Amino acid sequence: MISFLLTAKRLLSGIFHAFKLKNFQVLFFLIVLMLISGTLFYSKEEGLSIMDALYFCVVTLSTVGHPSFEPQTSLGKVFTMIYIIVGTGLFLGMMGHIAYAIIKSSQKEEEQEQVLLQKKYK
């Protein structure tokens, strides 16, 4: 449980630091826009509930995939193909920015620890 909490803390810290980057803000906005538009589309076109449609959008963009649902209409299948191509690139770009922010924040923490150690031994 402690390991999970430490990992969650690092992730939240990385997201916080990533929000300082303009590119991340744009990617985040586009991902939210993709999730909203996908949720609305799947709830109207495929008859899914809002929660099921949002869940399908998240697992699709995160490349996990949904094992028991596939679009039934031709329009739904075409939309899903475009949604996967565009959305996966955006999602992976956002994850890359978060990873970059986590690495940078870890490096800053290590540098601060080294400075403190150097002051301690002087």
mmCIF file with all atom_site columns, C-alpha atoms in Angstrom:
data_model
loop_
_atom_site.group_PDB
_atom_site.id
_atom_site.type_symbol
_atom_site.label_atom_id
_atom_site.label_alt_id
_atom_site.label_comp_id
_atom_site.label_asym_id
_atom_site.label_entity_id
_atom_site.label_seq_id
_atom_site.pdbx_PDB_ins_code
_atom_site.Cartn_x
_atom_site.Cartn_y
_atom_site.Cartn_z
_atom_site.occupancy
_atom_site.B_iso_or_equiv
_atom_site.pdbx_formal_charge
_atom_site.auth_seq_id
_atom_site.auth_comp_id
_atom_site.auth_asym_id
_atom_site.auth_atom_id
_atom_site.pdbx_PDB_model_num
ATOM 1   C CA . MET A 1 1   ? 0.000   0.000  0.000   1.00 0.00 ? 1   MET A CA 1
ATOM 2   C CA . ILE A 1 2   ? 2.853   2.372  0.796   1.00 0.00 ? 2   ILE A CA 1
ATOM 3   C CA . SER A 1 3   ? 4.410   1.678  -2.586  1.00 0.00 ? 3   SER A CA 1
ATOM 4   C CA . PHE A 1 4   ? 1.124   2.552  -4.283  1.00 0.00 ? 4   PHE A CA 1
ATOM 5   C CA . LEU A 1 5   ? 0.845   5.800  -2.337  1.00 0.00 ? 5   LEU A CA 1
ATOM 6   C CA . LEU A 1 6   ? 4.416   6.795  -3.186  1.00 0.00 ? 6   LEU A CA 1
ATOM 7   C CA . THR A 1 7   ? 3.818   6.031  -6.857  1.00 0.00 ? 7   THR A CA 1
ATOM 8   C CA . ALA A 1 8   ? 0.560   8.014  -6.818  1.00 0.00 ? 8   ALA A CA 1
ATOM 9   C CA . LYS A 1 9   ? 2.404   10.917 -5.175  1.00 0.00 ? 9   LYS A CA 1
ATOM 10  C CA . ARG A 1 10  ? 5.058   10.864 -7.910  1.00 0.00 ? 10  ARG A CA 1
ATOM 11  C CA . LEU A 1 11  ? 2.384   10.731 -10.611 1.00 0.00 ? 11  LEU A CA 1
ATOM 12  C CA . LEU A 1 12  ? 0.440   13.651 -9.149  1.00 0.00 ? 12  LEU A CA 1
ATOM 13  C CA . SER A 1 13  ? 3.658   15.597 -8.727  1.00 0.00 ? 13  SER A CA 1
ATOM 14  C CA . GLY A 1 14  ? 4.538   14.888 -12.361 1.00 0.00 ? 14  GLY A CA 1
ATOM 15  C CA . ILE A 1 15  ? 1.116   16.034 -13.538 1.00 0.00 ? 15  ILE A CA 1
ATOM 16  C CA . PHE A 1 16  ? 1.428   19.199 -11.443 1.00 0.00 ? 16  PHE A CA 1
ATOM 17  C CA . HIS A 1 17  ? 4.830   19.964 -12.975 1.00 0.00 ? 17  HIS A CA 1
ATOM 18  C CA . ALA A 1 18  ? 3.615   19.060 -16.478 1.00 0.00 ? 18  ALA A CA 1
ATOM 19  C CA . PHE A 1 19  ? 0.801   21.609 -16.229 1.00 0.00 ? 19  PHE A CA 1
ATOM 20  C CA . LYS A 1 20  ? 3.469   24.309 -16.209 1.00 0.00 ? 20  LYS A CA 1
ATOM 21  C CA . LEU A 1 21  ? 4.329   23.370 -19.805 1.00 0.00 ? 21  LEU A CA 1
ATOM 22  C CA . LYS A 1 22  ? 2.198   25.055 -22.472 1.00 0.00 ? 22  LYS A CA 1
ATOM 23  C CA . ASN A 1 23  ? 2.339   21.996 -24.772 1.00 0.00 ? 23  ASN A CA 1
ATOM 24  C CA . PHE A 1 24  ? 0.968   19.804 -21.988 1.00 0.00 ? 24  PHE A CA 1
ATOM 25  C CA . GLN A 1 25  ? -1.891  22.225 -21.371 1.00 0.00 ? 25  GLN A CA 1
ATOM 26  C CA . VAL A 1 26  ? -2.835  22.089 -25.051 1.00 0.00 ? 26  VAL A CA 1
ATOM 27  C CA . LEU A 1 27  ? -2.628  18.279 -25.120 1.00 0.00 ? 27  LEU A CA 1
ATOM 28  C CA . PHE A 1 28  ? -4.698  18.034 -21.945 1.00 0.00 ? 28  PHE A CA 1
ATOM 29  C CA . PHE A 1 29  ? -7.374  20.320 -23.409 1.00 0.00 ? 29  PHE A CA 1
ATOM 30  C CA . LEU A 1 30  ? -7.459  18.285 -26.631 1.00 0.00 ? 30  LEU A CA 1
ATOM 31  C CA . ILE A 1 31  ? -7.748  15.015 -24.687 1.00 0.00 ? 31  ILE A CA 1
ATOM 32  C CA . VAL A 1 32  ? -10.655 16.409 -22.662 1.00 0.00 ? 32  VAL A CA 1
ATOM 33  C CA . LEU A 1 33  ? -12.274 17.578 -25.902 1.00 0.00 ? 33  LEU A CA 1
ATOM 34  C CA . MET A 1 34  ? -11.750 14.108 -27.417 1.00 0.00 ? 34  MET A CA 1
ATOM 35  C CA . LEU A 1 35  ? -13.283 12.427 -24.362 1.00 0.00 ? 35  LEU A CA 1
ATOM 36  C CA . ILE A 1 36  ? -16.314 14.713 -24.393 1.00 0.00 ? 36  ILE A CA 1
ATOM 37  C CA . SER A 1 37  ? -16.915 14.364 -28.127 1.00 0.00 ? 37  SER A CA 1
ATOM 38  C CA . GLY A 1 38  ? -16.392 10.589 -28.039 1.00 0.00 ? 38  GLY A CA 1
ATOM 39  C CA . THR A 1 39  ? -18.693 10.190 -25.053 1.00 0.00 ? 39  THR A CA 1
ATOM 40  C CA . LEU A 1 40  ? -21.430 12.205 -26.730 1.00 0.00 ? 40  LEU A CA 1
ATOM 41  C CA . PHE A 1 41  ? -21.010 10.311 -30.013 1.00 0.00 ? 41  PHE A CA 1
ATOM 42  C CA . TYR A 1 42  ? -21.093 6.821  -28.495 1.00 0.00 ? 42  TYR A CA 1
ATOM 43  C CA . SER A 1 43  ? -24.025 7.644  -26.241 1.00 0.00 ? 43  SER A CA 1
ATOM 44  C CA . LYS A 1 44  ? -26.067 9.003  -29.171 1.00 0.00 ? 44  LYS A CA 1
ATOM 45  C CA . GLU A 1 45  ? -24.943 6.752  -32.042 1.00 0.00 ? 45  GLU A CA 1
ATOM 46  C CA . GLU A 1 46  ? -24.332 3.464  -30.249 1.00 0.00 ? 46  GLU A CA 1
ATOM 47  C CA . GLY A 1 47  ? -26.859 3.885  -27.428 1.00 0.00 ? 47  GLY A CA 1
ATOM 48  C CA . LEU A 1 48  ? -24.360 3.551  -24.591 1.00 0.00 ? 48  LEU A CA 1
ATOM 49  C CA . SER A 1 49  ? -24.932 5.197  -21.226 1.00 0.00 ? 49  SER A CA 1
ATOM 50  C CA . ILE A 1 50  ? -22.781 8.248  -20.516 1.00 0.00 ? 50  ILE A CA 1
ATOM 51  C CA . MET A 1 51  ? -20.598 6.277  -18.081 1.00 0.00 ? 51  MET A CA 1
ATOM 52  C CA . ASP A 1 52  ? -20.154 3.348  -20.481 1.00 0.00 ? 52  ASP A CA 1
ATOM 53  C CA . ALA A 1 53  ? -19.355 5.699  -23.362 1.00 0.00 ? 53  ALA A CA 1
ATOM 54  C CA . LEU A 1 54  ? -16.785 7.600  -21.275 1.00 0.00 ? 54  LEU A CA 1
ATOM 55  C CA . TYR A 1 55  ? -15.262 4.320  -20.098 1.00 0.00 ? 55  TYR A CA 1
ATOM 56  C CA . PHE A 1 56  ? -15.008 3.095  -23.693 1.00 0.00 ? 56  PHE A CA 1
ATOM 57  C CA . CYS A 1 57  ? -13.339 6.367  -24.726 1.00 0.00 ? 57  CYS A CA 1
ATOM 58  C CA . VAL A 1 58  ? -10.763 6.199  -21.925 1.00 0.00 ? 58  VAL A CA 1
ATOM 59  C CA . VAL A 1 59  ? -9.833  2.564  -22.539 1.00 0.00 ? 59  VAL A CA 1
ATOM 60  C CA . THR A 1 60  ? -9.644  3.224  -26.271 1.00 0.00 ? 60  THR A CA 1
ATOM 61  C CA . LEU A 1 61  ? -7.373  6.257  -25.940 1.00 0.00 ? 61  LEU A CA 1
ATOM 62  C CA . SER A 1 62  ? -5.157  4.502  -23.411 1.00 0.00 ? 62  SER A CA 1
ATOM 63  C CA . THR A 1 63  ? -4.741  1.605  -25.899 1.00 0.00 ? 63  THR A CA 1
ATOM 64  C CA . VAL A 1 64  ? -6.137  -0.896 -23.387 1.00 0.00 ? 64  VAL A CA 1
ATOM 65  C CA . GLY A 1 65  ? -9.219  -1.640 -25.468 1.00 0.00 ? 65  GLY A CA 1
ATOM 66  C CA . HIS A 1 66  ? -12.663 -2.805 -24.416 1.00 0.00 ? 66  HIS A CA 1
ATOM 67  C CA . PRO A 1 67  ? -13.076 -6.574 -24.660 1.00 0.00 ? 67  PRO A CA 1
ATOM 68  C CA . SER A 1 68  ? -16.865 -6.759 -24.896 1.00 0.00 ? 68  SER A CA 1
ATOM 69  C CA . PHE A 1 69  ? -17.891 -3.723 -26.954 1.00 0.00 ? 69  PHE A CA 1
ATOM 70  C CA . GLU A 1 70  ? -17.414 -2.900 -30.572 1.00 0.00 ? 70  GLU A CA 1
ATOM 71  C CA . PRO A 1 71  ? -19.372 -0.321 -32.557 1.00 0.00 ? 71  PRO A CA 1
ATOM 72  C CA . GLN A 1 72  ? -22.401 -1.762 -34.327 1.00 0.00 ? 72  GLN A CA 1
ATOM 73  C CA . THR A 1 73  ? -23.086 0.959  -36.900 1.00 0.00 ? 73  THR A CA 1
ATOM 74  C CA . SER A 1 74  ? -20.947 1.793  -39.928 1.00 0.00 ? 74  SER A CA 1
ATOM 75  C CA . LEU A 1 75  ? -20.702 5.405  -38.779 1.00 0.00 ? 75  LEU A CA 1
ATOM 76  C CA . GLY A 1 76  ? -19.608 4.181  -35.348 1.00 0.00 ? 76  GLY A CA 1
ATOM 77  C CA . LYS A 1 77  ? -16.889 2.023  -36.872 1.00 0.00 ? 77  LYS A CA 1
ATOM 78  C CA . VAL A 1 78  ? -15.556 4.857  -39.061 1.00 0.00 ? 78  VAL A CA 1
ATOM 79  C CA . PHE A 1 79  ? -15.651 7.280  -36.123 1.00 0.00 ? 79  PHE A CA 1
ATOM 80  C CA . THR A 1 80  ? -13.813 4.750  -33.939 1.00 0.00 ? 80  THR A CA 1
ATOM 81  C CA . MET A 1 81  ? -11.046 4.277  -36.503 1.00 0.00 ? 81  MET A CA 1
ATOM 82  C CA . ILE A 1 82  ? -10.450 8.039  -36.697 1.00 0.00 ? 82  ILE A CA 1
ATOM 83  C CA . TYR A 1 83  ? -10.850 8.385  -32.931 1.00 0.00 ? 83  TYR A CA 1
ATOM 84  C CA . ILE A 1 84  ? -8.173  5.740  -32.299 1.00 0.00 ? 84  ILE A CA 1
ATOM 85  C CA . ILE A 1 85  ? -5.661  7.225  -34.752 1.00 0.00 ? 85  ILE A CA 1
ATOM 86  C CA . VAL A 1 86  ? -6.024  10.809 -33.546 1.00 0.00 ? 86  VAL A CA 1
ATOM 87  C CA . GLY A 1 87  ? -6.668  10.118 -29.880 1.00 0.00 ? 87  GLY A CA 1
ATOM 88  C CA . THR A 1 88  ? -3.895  7.603  -29.293 1.00 0.00 ? 88  THR A CA 1
ATOM 89  C CA . GLY A 1 89  ? -1.287  10.059 -30.565 1.00 0.00 ? 89  GLY A CA 1
ATOM 90  C CA . LEU A 1 90  ? -2.619  12.787 -28.295 1.00 0.00 ? 90  LEU A CA 1
ATOM 91  C CA . PHE A 1 91  ? -2.823  10.467 -25.292 1.00 0.00 ? 91  PHE A CA 1
ATOM 92  C CA . LEU A 1 92  ? 0.688   9.118  -25.760 1.00 0.00 ? 92  LEU A CA 1
ATOM 93  C CA . GLY A 1 93  ? 2.001   12.662 -26.181 1.00 0.00 ? 93  GLY A CA 1
ATOM 94  C CA . MET A 1 94  ? 0.373   13.642 -22.897 1.00 0.00 ? 94  MET A CA 1
ATOM 95  C CA . MET A 1 95  ? 1.824   10.582 -21.140 1.00 0.00 ? 95  MET A CA 1
ATOM 96  C CA . GLY A 1 96  ? 5.255   11.497 -22.526 1.00 0.00 ? 96  GLY A CA 1
ATOM 97  C CA . HIS A 1 97  ? 4.982   14.980 -21.040 1.00 0.00 ? 97  HIS A CA 1
ATOM 98  C CA . ILE A 1 98  ? 3.981   13.531 -17.665 1.00 0.00 ? 98  ILE A CA 1
ATOM 99  C CA . ALA A 1 99  ? 6.932   11.113 -17.748 1.00 0.00 ? 99  ALA A CA 1
ATOM 100 C CA . TYR A 1 100 ? 9.263   13.987 -18.657 1.00 0.00 ? 100 TYR A CA 1
ATOM 101 C CA . ALA A 1 101 ? 7.922   16.061 -15.750 1.00 0.00 ? 101 ALA A CA 1
ATOM 102 C CA . ILE A 1 102 ? 8.351   13.155 -13.313 1.00 0.00 ? 102 ILE A CA 1
ATOM 103 C CA . ILE A 1 103 ? 11.963  12.667 -14.405 1.00 0.00 ? 103 ILE A CA 1
ATOM 104 C CA . LYS A 1 104 ? 12.701  16.395 -14.180 1.00 0.00 ? 104 LYS A CA 1
ATOM 105 C CA . SER A 1 105 ? 11.135  16.699 -10.721 1.00 0.00 ? 105 SER A CA 1
ATOM 106 C CA . SER A 1 106 ? 13.120  13.660 -9.530  1.00 0.00 ? 106 SER A CA 1
ATOM 107 C CA . GLN A 1 107 ? 16.321  15.241 -10.836 1.00 0.00 ? 107 GLN A CA 1
ATOM 108 C CA . LYS A 1 108 ? 15.517  18.492 -9.021  1.00 0.00 ? 108 LYS A CA 1
ATOM 109 C CA . GLU A 1 109 ? 14.930  16.605 -5.771  1.00 0.00 ? 109 GLU A CA 1
ATOM 110 C CA . GLU A 1 110 ? 18.271  14.800 -6.159  1.00 0.00 ? 110 GLU A CA 1
ATOM 111 C CA . GLU A 1 111 ? 20.060  18.090 -6.875  1.00 0.00 ? 111 GLU A CA 1
ATOM 112 C CA . GLN A 1 112 ? 18.497  19.666 -3.778  1.00 0.00 ? 112 GLN A CA 1
ATOM 113 C CA . GLU A 1 113 ? 19.595  16.697 -1.664  1.00 0.00 ? 113 GLU A CA 1
ATOM 114 C CA . GLN A 1 114 ? 23.151  16.996 -3.019  1.00 0.00 ? 114 GLN A CA 1
ATOM 115 C CA . VAL A 1 115 ? 23.234  20.715 -2.188  1.00 0.00 ? 115 VAL A CA 1
ATOM 116 C CA . LEU A 1 116 ? 22.032  19.986 1.347   1.00 0.00 ? 116 LEU A CA 1
ATOM 117 C CA . LEU A 1 117 ? 24.683  17.264 1.775   1.00 0.00 ? 117 LEU A CA 1
ATOM 118 C CA . GLN A 1 118 ? 27.395  19.586 0.497   1.00 0.00 ? 118 GLN A CA 1
ATOM 119 C CA . LYS A 1 119 ? 26.333  22.299 2.964   1.00 0.00 ? 119 LYS A CA 1
ATOM 120 C CA . LYS A 1 120 ? 26.249  19.755 5.767   1.00 0.00 ? 120 LYS A CA 1
ATOM 121 C CA . TYR A 1 121 ? 29.820  18.573 5.166   1.00 0.00 ? 121 TYR A CA 1
ATOM 122 C CA . LYS A 1 122 ? 31.377  22.017 4.721   1.00 0.00 ? 122 LYS A CA 1
#
